[in-house]
């Protein structure tokens, strides 16, 4: 099949349903696995398993802007899911990573696929745009080695693989000029990479890399990677200064698995627990309980300013619950 025919088929079968095209009243019909606010929290991207819908919502109104099918990212008869999302600095593009190692680029206005790249052998754990909007950095955790790659934004071409042991990366942060990349790992450590040389700055991390799958260890970082939140025991979540490797605060965390998200300034935090979530204002010490919408507690996001909390629901109630953390007021997207 030549390139022209393949491109036509991709456009034909991935045509999104847009708001002006009599949008469906229901966004998702099965378990929602990923939700993510755009930087100003006016929109939210969501992805559901099995039905394969990728949706973009207007947060305040609850309006479905578009939804696209995603089965075409499959390489064969497989059931890999989308695992990570990132908005470009100008919010015009959305990058996603998949469990089959591919990275995708979407038009945030229309929901159309722009390209798909076979970037990794293993599951993509995080994707991020460079500040200059010329490249996308993606990280994955193959069974044999971890890896970080730089893809050209224009066409998804891999232009560099970073050298050194990265451990399983779950968060990224560029410096202002885009020449240094800091990565936060599943084990709570932070590493630094020189993107011009492609090599890791400093010595190998200590302790050594642990665990290869994100659901086996509950860890999160502030966007600047200066603070980590890690489960330290059966009933405890420890907030650690990653620059000094010293514990800053310990919070109660009771759940089979604990999931957490920080605001951009690191002053607000949401933590899952049995029966719901706890919202912490770390600056004032105030807390708020938020009832759960799904029993997993894993499909969550907190807006950058910490004012909105999103939780994705399950099959049978596959809506996204949005909660104002300051008032407790909630509403649904879809469902």
mmCIF file of C-alpha atoms in Angstrom:
data_model
loop_
_atom_site.group_PDB
_atom_site.id
_atom_site.type_symbol
_atom_site.label_atom_id
_atom_site.label_comp_id
_atom_site.label_asym_id
_atom_site.label_seq_id
_atom_site.Cartn_x
_atom_site.Cartn_y
_atom_site.Cartn_z
ATOM 1 C CA UNK A 1 0.000 0.000 0.000
ATOM 2 C CA UNK A 2 1.551 3.294 -1.052
ATOM 3 C CA UNK A 3 1.901 6.313 1.210
ATOM 4 C CA UNK A 4 -0.903 8.280 -0.488
ATOM 5 C CA UNK A 5 -3.458 5.495 -0.020
ATOM 6 C CA UNK A 6 -2.388 4.885 3.594
ATOM 7 C CA UNK A 7 -2.746 8.596 4.408
ATOM 8 C CA UNK A 8 -6.228 8.662 2.850
ATOM 9 C CA UNK A 9 -7.369 5.662 4.906
ATOM 10 C CA UNK A 10 -6.040 7.168 8.129
ATOM 11 C CA UNK A 11 -7.948 10.394 7.479
ATOM 12 C CA UNK A 12 -11.080 8.474 6.509
ATOM 13 C CA UNK A 13 -11.223 6.239 9.584
ATOM 14 C CA UNK A 14 -9.981 8.749 12.140
ATOM 15 C CA UNK A 15 -12.341 11.578 11.292
ATOM 16 C CA UNK A 16 -13.368 13.060 14.642
ATOM 17 C CA UNK A 17 -16.872 14.053 15.621
ATOM 18 C CA UNK A 18 -16.698 17.816 16.250
ATOM 19 C CA UNK A 19 -19.047 20.074 18.144
ATOM 20 C CA UNK A 20 -20.536 21.468 14.937
ATOM 21 C CA UNK A 21 -21.250 17.961 13.594
ATOM 22 C CA UNK A 22 -24.201 17.163 15.914
ATOM 23 C CA UNK A 23 -21.994 15.761 18.689
ATOM 24 C CA UNK A 24 -23.097 12.666 20.601
ATOM 25 C CA UNK A 25 -24.506 13.269 24.052
ATOM 26 C CA UNK A 26 -22.326 10.507 25.504
ATOM 27 C CA UNK A 27 -18.556 10.883 25.409
ATOM 28 C CA UNK A 28 -17.351 7.538 26.759
ATOM 29 C CA UNK A 29 -19.035 4.164 27.194
ATOM 30 C CA UNK A 30 -16.265 2.207 28.962
ATOM 31 C CA UNK A 31 -13.604 2.704 31.634
ATOM 32 C CA UNK A 32 -11.871 6.070 31.400
ATOM 33 C CA UNK A 33 -8.124 5.509 31.834
ATOM 34 C CA UNK A 34 -6.641 8.998 31.389
ATOM 35 C CA UNK A 35 -7.760 12.570 32.067
ATOM 36 C CA UNK A 36 -5.643 15.706 31.760
ATOM 37 C CA UNK A 37 -6.379 19.429 32.009
ATOM 38 C CA UNK A 38 -4.854 21.857 29.540
ATOM 39 C CA UNK A 39 -2.578 24.490 31.178
ATOM 40 C CA UNK A 40 -5.342 27.013 31.887
ATOM 41 C CA UNK A 41 -7.914 24.322 32.842
ATOM 42 C CA UNK A 42 -10.458 25.490 30.268
ATOM 43 C CA UNK A 43 -10.314 22.129 28.478
ATOM 44 C CA UNK A 44 -9.722 18.502 29.417
ATOM 45 C CA UNK A 45 -8.605 15.532 27.310
ATOM 46 C CA UNK A 46 -9.906 12.068 28.242
ATOM 47 C CA UNK A 47 -9.395 8.558 26.938
ATOM 48 C CA UNK A 48 -11.427 5.389 27.487
ATOM 49 C CA UNK A 49 -10.446 1.786 27.060
ATOM 50 C CA UNK A 50 -12.258 -0.769 24.865
ATOM 51 C CA UNK A 51 -14.509 1.760 23.123
ATOM 52 C CA UNK A 52 -11.313 3.616 22.131
ATOM 53 C CA UNK A 53 -12.675 7.154 22.389
ATOM 54 C CA UNK A 54 -10.388 10.148 22.750
ATOM 55 C CA UNK A 55 -12.407 13.202 23.817
ATOM 56 C CA UNK A 56 -11.784 16.893 24.355
ATOM 57 C CA UNK A 57 -14.153 18.770 26.671
ATOM 58 C CA UNK A 58 -14.899 22.351 27.548
ATOM 59 C CA UNK A 59 -14.601 22.151 31.324
ATOM 60 C CA UNK A 60 -16.990 24.840 32.575
ATOM 61 C CA UNK A 61 -19.870 24.139 30.184
ATOM 62 C CA UNK A 62 -19.330 20.382 29.945
ATOM 63 C CA UNK A 63 -19.535 20.624 26.155
ATOM 64 C CA UNK A 64 -17.907 17.869 24.109
ATOM 65 C CA UNK A 65 -15.687 19.641 21.575
ATOM 66 C CA UNK A 66 -14.713 16.522 19.641
ATOM 67 C CA UNK A 67 -14.080 12.821 20.003
ATOM 68 C CA UNK A 68 -11.918 10.518 17.880
ATOM 69 C CA UNK A 69 -11.518 6.774 17.615
ATOM 70 C CA UNK A 70 -8.037 5.447 18.403
ATOM 71 C CA UNK A 71 -7.933 1.810 17.251
ATOM 72 C CA UNK A 72 -5.784 2.809 14.284
ATOM 73 C CA UNK A 73 -2.776 3.263 16.588
ATOM 74 C CA UNK A 74 -2.657 -0.524 16.982
ATOM 75 C CA UNK A 75 0.120 -2.328 15.165
ATOM 76 C CA UNK A 76 -1.680 -5.674 15.017
ATOM 77 C CA UNK A 77 -4.322 -7.636 16.942
ATOM 78 C CA UNK A 78 -3.461 -6.054 20.281
ATOM 79 C CA UNK A 79 -5.137 -4.198 23.122
ATOM 80 C CA UNK A 80 -2.632 -1.548 24.160
ATOM 81 C CA UNK A 81 -4.036 1.687 25.515
ATOM 82 C CA UNK A 82 -3.013 5.324 25.496
ATOM 83 C CA UNK A 83 -0.937 5.983 28.608
ATOM 84 C CA UNK A 84 0.069 9.668 28.695
ATOM 85 C CA UNK A 85 -0.810 13.103 27.309
ATOM 86 C CA UNK A 86 0.714 16.562 26.980
ATOM 87 C CA UNK A 87 -0.511 19.884 25.587
ATOM 88 C CA UNK A 88 1.857 22.024 23.520
ATOM 89 C CA UNK A 89 2.892 25.405 24.997
ATOM 90 C CA UNK A 90 0.424 27.212 22.701
ATOM 91 C CA UNK A 91 -2.258 24.551 23.441
ATOM 92 C CA UNK A 92 -2.814 23.929 19.720
ATOM 93 C CA UNK A 93 -1.435 20.379 19.748
ATOM 94 C CA UNK A 94 -1.769 17.306 21.945
ATOM 95 C CA UNK A 95 0.842 14.539 22.180
ATOM 96 C CA UNK A 96 -0.007 11.064 23.432
ATOM 97 C CA UNK A 97 1.899 7.882 24.156
ATOM 98 C CA UNK A 98 0.706 4.288 23.926
ATOM 99 C CA UNK A 99 1.387 0.989 25.625
ATOM 100 C CA UNK A 100 2.641 -0.352 22.295
ATOM 101 C CA UNK A 101 5.509 2.157 22.205
ATOM 102 C CA UNK A 102 4.008 4.563 19.696
ATOM 103 C CA UNK A 103 3.724 8.349 20.066
ATOM 104 C CA UNK A 104 0.926 10.320 18.412
ATOM 105 C CA UNK A 105 0.378 14.004 17.616
ATOM 106 C CA UNK A 106 -3.149 15.440 17.442
ATOM 107 C CA UNK A 107 -4.643 18.746 16.335
ATOM 108 C CA UNK A 108 -6.226 20.072 19.551
ATOM 109 C CA UNK A 109 -8.846 22.085 17.655
ATOM 110 C CA UNK A 110 -10.181 19.341 15.377
ATOM 111 C CA UNK A 111 -9.066 16.070 16.970
ATOM 112 C CA UNK A 112 -7.358 14.886 13.811
ATOM 113 C CA UNK A 113 -4.280 12.702 13.945
ATOM 114 C CA UNK A 114 -1.246 14.448 12.443
ATOM 115 C CA UNK A 115 1.217 11.564 12.738
ATOM 116 C CA UNK A 116 2.070 8.375 14.600
ATOM 117 C CA UNK A 117 5.660 7.368 15.329
ATOM 118 C CA UNK A 118 7.009 3.943 16.273
ATOM 119 C CA UNK A 119 9.267 5.422 18.931
ATOM 120 C CA UNK A 120 9.787 2.669 21.523
ATOM 121 C CA UNK A 121 9.656 -1.068 22.079
ATOM 122 C CA UNK A 122 7.876 -0.803 25.432
ATOM 123 C CA UNK A 123 5.074 1.205 27.005
ATOM 124 C CA UNK A 124 5.359 5.000 26.818
ATOM 125 C CA UNK A 125 5.286 6.457 30.342
ATOM 126 C CA UNK A 126 5.404 10.210 29.641
ATOM 127 C CA UNK A 127 5.497 12.676 26.731
ATOM 128 C CA UNK A 128 6.360 16.387 26.783
ATOM 129 C CA UNK A 129 6.780 19.253 24.306
ATOM 130 C CA UNK A 130 9.977 21.274 24.219
ATOM 131 C CA UNK A 131 9.574 24.995 25.036
ATOM 132 C CA UNK A 132 10.397 26.006 21.453
ATOM 133 C CA UNK A 133 7.681 23.648 20.138
ATOM 134 C CA UNK A 134 10.121 21.976 17.746
ATOM 135 C CA UNK A 135 10.405 18.565 19.390
ATOM 136 C CA UNK A 136 8.583 16.088 21.625
ATOM 137 C CA UNK A 137 10.451 14.067 24.228
ATOM 138 C CA UNK A 138 9.045 10.664 25.123
ATOM 139 C CA UNK A 139 10.118 8.096 27.687
ATOM 140 C CA UNK A 140 9.324 4.393 27.855
ATOM 141 C CA UNK A 141 10.135 1.347 29.932
ATOM 142 C CA UNK A 142 11.072 -1.652 27.814
ATOM 143 C CA UNK A 143 11.839 -4.829 29.717
ATOM 144 C CA UNK A 144 15.528 -4.766 28.844
ATOM 145 C CA UNK A 145 16.354 -1.053 29.174
ATOM 146 C CA UNK A 146 14.705 2.271 29.850
ATOM 147 C CA UNK A 147 14.994 4.961 27.246
ATOM 148 C CA UNK A 148 14.257 8.588 26.411
ATOM 149 C CA UNK A 149 13.932 9.761 22.815
ATOM 150 C CA UNK A 150 13.567 13.120 21.069
ATOM 151 C CA UNK A 151 11.113 13.284 18.163
ATOM 152 C CA UNK A 152 10.846 16.024 15.572
ATOM 153 C CA UNK A 153 7.501 17.776 15.931
ATOM 154 C CA UNK A 154 7.059 18.181 12.193
ATOM 155 C CA UNK A 155 6.810 14.485 11.367
ATOM 156 C CA UNK A 156 7.612 12.340 14.434
ATOM 157 C CA UNK A 157 11.063 11.406 13.156
ATOM 158 C CA UNK A 158 13.375 10.239 15.965
ATOM 159 C CA UNK A 159 16.366 12.550 15.980
ATOM 160 C CA UNK A 160 18.134 11.502 19.177
ATOM 161 C CA UNK A 161 18.168 8.905 21.951
ATOM 162 C CA UNK A 162 19.501 10.100 25.288
ATOM 163 C CA UNK A 163 22.425 8.117 26.679
ATOM 164 C CA UNK A 164 22.510 6.729 30.219
ATOM 165 C CA UNK A 165 20.304 4.754 32.565
ATOM 166 C CA UNK A 166 17.090 6.726 32.934
ATOM 167 C CA UNK A 167 15.071 4.412 35.198
ATOM 168 C CA UNK A 168 11.324 4.509 34.594
ATOM 169 C CA UNK A 169 10.490 8.148 33.913
ATOM 170 C CA UNK A 170 7.056 9.399 34.977
ATOM 171 C CA UNK A 171 7.602 13.196 34.839
ATOM 172 C CA UNK A 172 9.662 15.701 32.825
ATOM 173 C CA UNK A 173 10.657 19.356 33.087
ATOM 174 C CA UNK A 174 12.665 21.491 30.630
ATOM 175 C CA UNK A 175 14.751 24.458 31.690
ATOM 176 C CA UNK A 176 13.784 27.832 30.198
ATOM 177 C CA UNK A 177 16.063 27.591 27.167
ATOM 178 C CA UNK A 178 15.123 23.994 26.435
ATOM 179 C CA UNK A 179 18.698 22.684 26.618
ATOM 180 C CA UNK A 180 18.426 20.792 29.908
ATOM 181 C CA UNK A 181 15.828 18.136 30.677
ATOM 182 C CA UNK A 182 15.105 16.947 34.217
ATOM 183 C CA UNK A 183 13.258 13.659 34.690
ATOM 184 C CA UNK A 184 11.456 12.256 37.707
ATOM 185 C CA UNK A 185 11.501 8.497 38.118
ATOM 186 C CA UNK A 186 9.208 5.867 39.553
ATOM 187 C CA UNK A 187 11.580 5.457 42.483
ATOM 188 C CA UNK A 188 11.392 9.155 43.380
ATOM 189 C CA UNK A 189 14.807 10.244 42.073
ATOM 190 C CA UNK A 190 15.424 13.172 39.705
ATOM 191 C CA UNK A 191 18.004 13.106 36.891
ATOM 192 C CA UNK A 192 19.315 15.756 34.530
ATOM 193 C CA UNK A 193 20.160 15.480 30.832
ATOM 194 C CA UNK A 194 22.045 17.732 28.436
ATOM 195 C CA UNK A 195 19.917 17.697 25.290
ATOM 196 C CA UNK A 196 22.694 19.058 23.068
ATOM 197 C CA UNK A 197 25.074 16.198 23.902
ATOM 198 C CA UNK A 198 22.343 13.648 24.625
ATOM 199 C CA UNK A 199 24.143 12.575 27.785
ATOM 200 C CA UNK A 200 23.192 12.462 31.436
ATOM 201 C CA UNK A 201 24.640 15.096 33.744
ATOM 202 C CA UNK A 202 26.273 13.819 36.918
ATOM 203 C CA UNK A 203 26.664 10.327 38.256
ATOM 204 C CA UNK A 204 24.194 7.446 38.147
ATOM 205 C CA UNK A 205 21.323 7.815 40.606
ATOM 206 C CA UNK A 206 21.231 6.266 44.032
ATOM 207 C CA UNK A 207 19.349 4.229 44.997
ATOM 208 C CA UNK A 208 19.355 2.193 41.770
ATOM 209 C CA UNK A 209 16.351 1.952 39.483
ATOM 210 C CA UNK A 210 13.387 0.066 40.861
ATOM 211 C CA UNK A 211 10.231 -1.364 39.343
ATOM 212 C CA UNK A 212 9.325 -1.004 35.711
ATOM 213 C CA UNK A 213 5.598 -0.374 35.764
ATOM 214 C CA UNK A 214 3.925 2.714 37.073
ATOM 215 C CA UNK A 215 1.038 0.919 38.745
ATOM 216 C CA UNK A 216 3.417 -1.011 41.009
ATOM 217 C CA UNK A 217 4.645 2.073 42.843
ATOM 218 C CA UNK A 218 2.743 5.177 43.784
ATOM 219 C CA UNK A 219 4.811 8.278 43.034
ATOM 220 C CA UNK A 220 4.095 11.802 41.781
ATOM 221 C CA UNK A 221 6.045 15.051 41.380
ATOM 222 C CA UNK A 222 5.374 18.756 41.331
ATOM 223 C CA UNK A 223 5.684 20.067 37.747
ATOM 224 C CA UNK A 224 9.113 21.546 38.556
ATOM 225 C CA UNK A 225 10.193 18.166 40.041
ATOM 226 C CA UNK A 226 11.337 19.839 43.271
ATOM 227 C CA UNK A 227 8.970 17.808 45.463
ATOM 228 C CA UNK A 228 7.940 14.165 45.213
ATOM 229 C CA UNK A 229 5.061 12.341 46.886
ATOM 230 C CA UNK A 230 5.673 8.654 47.544
ATOM 231 C CA UNK A 231 3.932 6.012 49.564
ATOM 232 C CA UNK A 232 6.284 5.197 52.423
ATOM 233 C CA UNK A 233 4.229 2.571 54.219
ATOM 234 C CA UNK A 234 0.783 1.088 54.584
ATOM 235 C CA UNK A 235 -0.741 4.337 55.839
ATOM 236 C CA UNK A 236 1.705 7.078 54.908
ATOM 237 C CA UNK A 237 2.556 9.365 52.009
ATOM 238 C CA UNK A 238 5.878 11.209 52.305
ATOM 239 C CA UNK A 239 6.556 14.535 50.592
ATOM 240 C CA UNK A 240 10.272 14.840 49.851
ATOM 241 C CA UNK A 241 12.496 17.714 48.733
ATOM 242 C CA UNK A 242 14.186 16.083 45.739
ATOM 243 C CA UNK A 243 17.065 18.584 45.741
ATOM 244 C CA UNK A 244 18.165 17.748 49.291
ATOM 245 C CA UNK A 245 16.533 14.304 49.515
ATOM 246 C CA UNK A 246 14.941 15.244 52.843
ATOM 247 C CA UNK A 247 11.367 14.577 53.963
ATOM 248 C CA UNK A 248 9.261 17.737 54.184
ATOM 249 C CA UNK A 249 5.938 16.364 55.350
ATOM 250 C CA UNK A 250 4.109 13.112 56.042
ATOM 251 C CA UNK A 251 0.430 12.640 55.243
ATOM 252 C CA UNK A 252 -2.036 9.912 56.090
ATOM 253 C CA UNK A 253 -2.732 7.682 53.106
ATOM 254 C CA UNK A 254 -4.972 4.676 53.517
ATOM 255 C CA UNK A 255 -5.825 2.757 50.355
ATOM 256 C CA UNK A 256 -4.886 -0.380 48.458
ATOM 257 C CA UNK A 257 -3.073 1.874 46.002
ATOM 258 C CA UNK A 258 -2.404 5.564 46.579
ATOM 259 C CA UNK A 259 -2.516 8.097 43.749
ATOM 260 C CA UNK A 260 -1.712 11.786 44.070
ATOM 261 C CA UNK A 261 -1.406 14.974 41.994
ATOM 262 C CA UNK A 262 0.217 18.345 42.775
ATOM 263 C CA UNK A 263 -0.695 21.846 41.650
ATOM 264 C CA UNK A 264 1.968 23.721 39.680
ATOM 265 C CA UNK A 265 3.219 25.673 42.703
ATOM 266 C CA UNK A 266 3.376 22.553 44.884
ATOM 267 C CA UNK A 267 1.062 24.085 47.494
ATOM 268 C CA UNK A 268 -1.993 21.956 46.726
ATOM 269 C CA UNK A 269 -2.265 18.177 46.585
ATOM 270 C CA UNK A 270 -4.982 15.601 45.967
ATOM 271 C CA UNK A 271 -4.585 12.090 47.427
ATOM 272 C CA UNK A 272 -6.759 9.012 46.889
ATOM 273 C CA UNK A 273 -8.061 6.901 49.753
ATOM 274 C CA UNK A 274 -10.778 4.430 50.678
ATOM 275 C CA UNK A 275 -14.128 5.910 49.650
ATOM 276 C CA UNK A 276 -12.795 9.103 48.113
ATOM 277 C CA UNK A 277 -10.046 11.709 48.000
ATOM 278 C CA UNK A 278 -8.470 14.256 50.306
ATOM 279 C CA UNK A 279 -7.562 17.686 48.977
ATOM 280 C CA UNK A 280 -4.733 19.372 50.888
ATOM 281 C CA UNK A 281 -3.879 23.050 50.905
ATOM 282 C CA UNK A 282 -0.307 22.521 52.071
ATOM 283 C CA UNK A 283 0.235 26.251 52.627
ATOM 284 C CA UNK A 284 -2.661 26.671 55.067
ATOM 285 C CA UNK A 285 -3.088 23.124 56.348
ATOM 286 C CA UNK A 286 -6.753 23.051 55.294
ATOM 287 C CA UNK A 287 -8.260 19.853 53.878
ATOM 288 C CA UNK A 288 -11.416 18.881 52.012
ATOM 289 C CA UNK A 289 -12.931 15.452 51.462
ATOM 290 C CA UNK A 290 -14.138 14.666 47.925
ATOM 291 C CA UNK A 291 -16.343 11.645 47.242
ATOM 292 C CA UNK A 292 -15.135 9.163 44.663
ATOM 293 C CA UNK A 293 -16.729 8.642 41.266
ATOM 294 C CA UNK A 294 -14.823 5.453 40.448
ATOM 295 C CA UNK A 295 -13.518 2.758 42.748
ATOM 296 C CA UNK A 296 -10.042 2.716 41.212
ATOM 297 C CA UNK A 297 -8.922 6.233 42.206
ATOM 298 C CA UNK A 298 -6.246 6.113 39.509
ATOM 299 C CA UNK A 299 -7.753 8.234 36.710
ATOM 300 C CA UNK A 300 -7.253 11.704 38.169
ATOM 301 C CA UNK A 301 -5.766 15.121 37.491
ATOM 302 C CA UNK A 302 -5.457 18.431 39.341
ATOM 303 C CA UNK A 303 -5.428 21.715 37.433
ATOM 304 C CA UNK A 304 -2.195 23.690 37.519
ATOM 305 C CA UNK A 305 -3.661 26.290 39.872
ATOM 306 C CA UNK A 306 -5.156 23.570 42.073
ATOM 307 C CA UNK A 307 -8.710 24.913 41.741
ATOM 308 C CA UNK A 308 -10.201 21.973 39.815
ATOM 309 C CA UNK A 309 -10.013 18.213 40.321
ATOM 310 C CA UNK A 310 -10.970 15.689 37.626
ATOM 311 C CA UNK A 311 -11.763 11.997 38.083
ATOM 312 C CA UNK A 312 -12.672 9.560 35.314
ATOM 313 C CA UNK A 313 -15.460 7.048 35.877
ATOM 314 C CA UNK A 314 -15.888 3.387 34.980
ATOM 315 C CA UNK A 315 -18.044 1.384 32.590
ATOM 316 C CA UNK A 316 -21.710 1.919 33.411
ATOM 317 C CA UNK A 317 -20.943 5.412 34.669
ATOM 318 C CA UNK A 318 -18.241 6.519 32.248
ATOM 319 C CA UNK A 319 -18.402 10.243 32.957
ATOM 320 C CA UNK A 320 -15.741 12.645 34.213
ATOM 321 C CA UNK A 321 -16.459 14.298 37.537
ATOM 322 C CA UNK A 322 -15.094 17.830 37.921
ATOM 323 C CA UNK A 323 -14.887 19.285 41.438
ATOM 324 C CA UNK A 324 -14.045 22.794 42.576
ATOM 325 C CA UNK A 325 -11.516 22.152 45.337
ATOM 326 C CA UNK A 326 -12.353 25.398 47.102
ATOM 327 C CA UNK A 327 -16.126 24.891 47.342
ATOM 328 C CA UNK A 328 -16.672 21.165 46.778
ATOM 329 C CA UNK A 329 -19.130 21.886 43.951
ATOM 330 C CA UNK A 330 -19.110 19.151 41.294
ATOM 331 C CA UNK A 331 -20.469 18.531 37.791
ATOM 332 C CA UNK A 332 -20.108 15.837 35.133
ATOM 333 C CA UNK A 333 -18.628 15.787 31.654
ATOM 334 C CA UNK A 334 -20.459 13.217 29.537
ATOM 335 C CA UNK A 335 -22.197 10.174 30.976
#
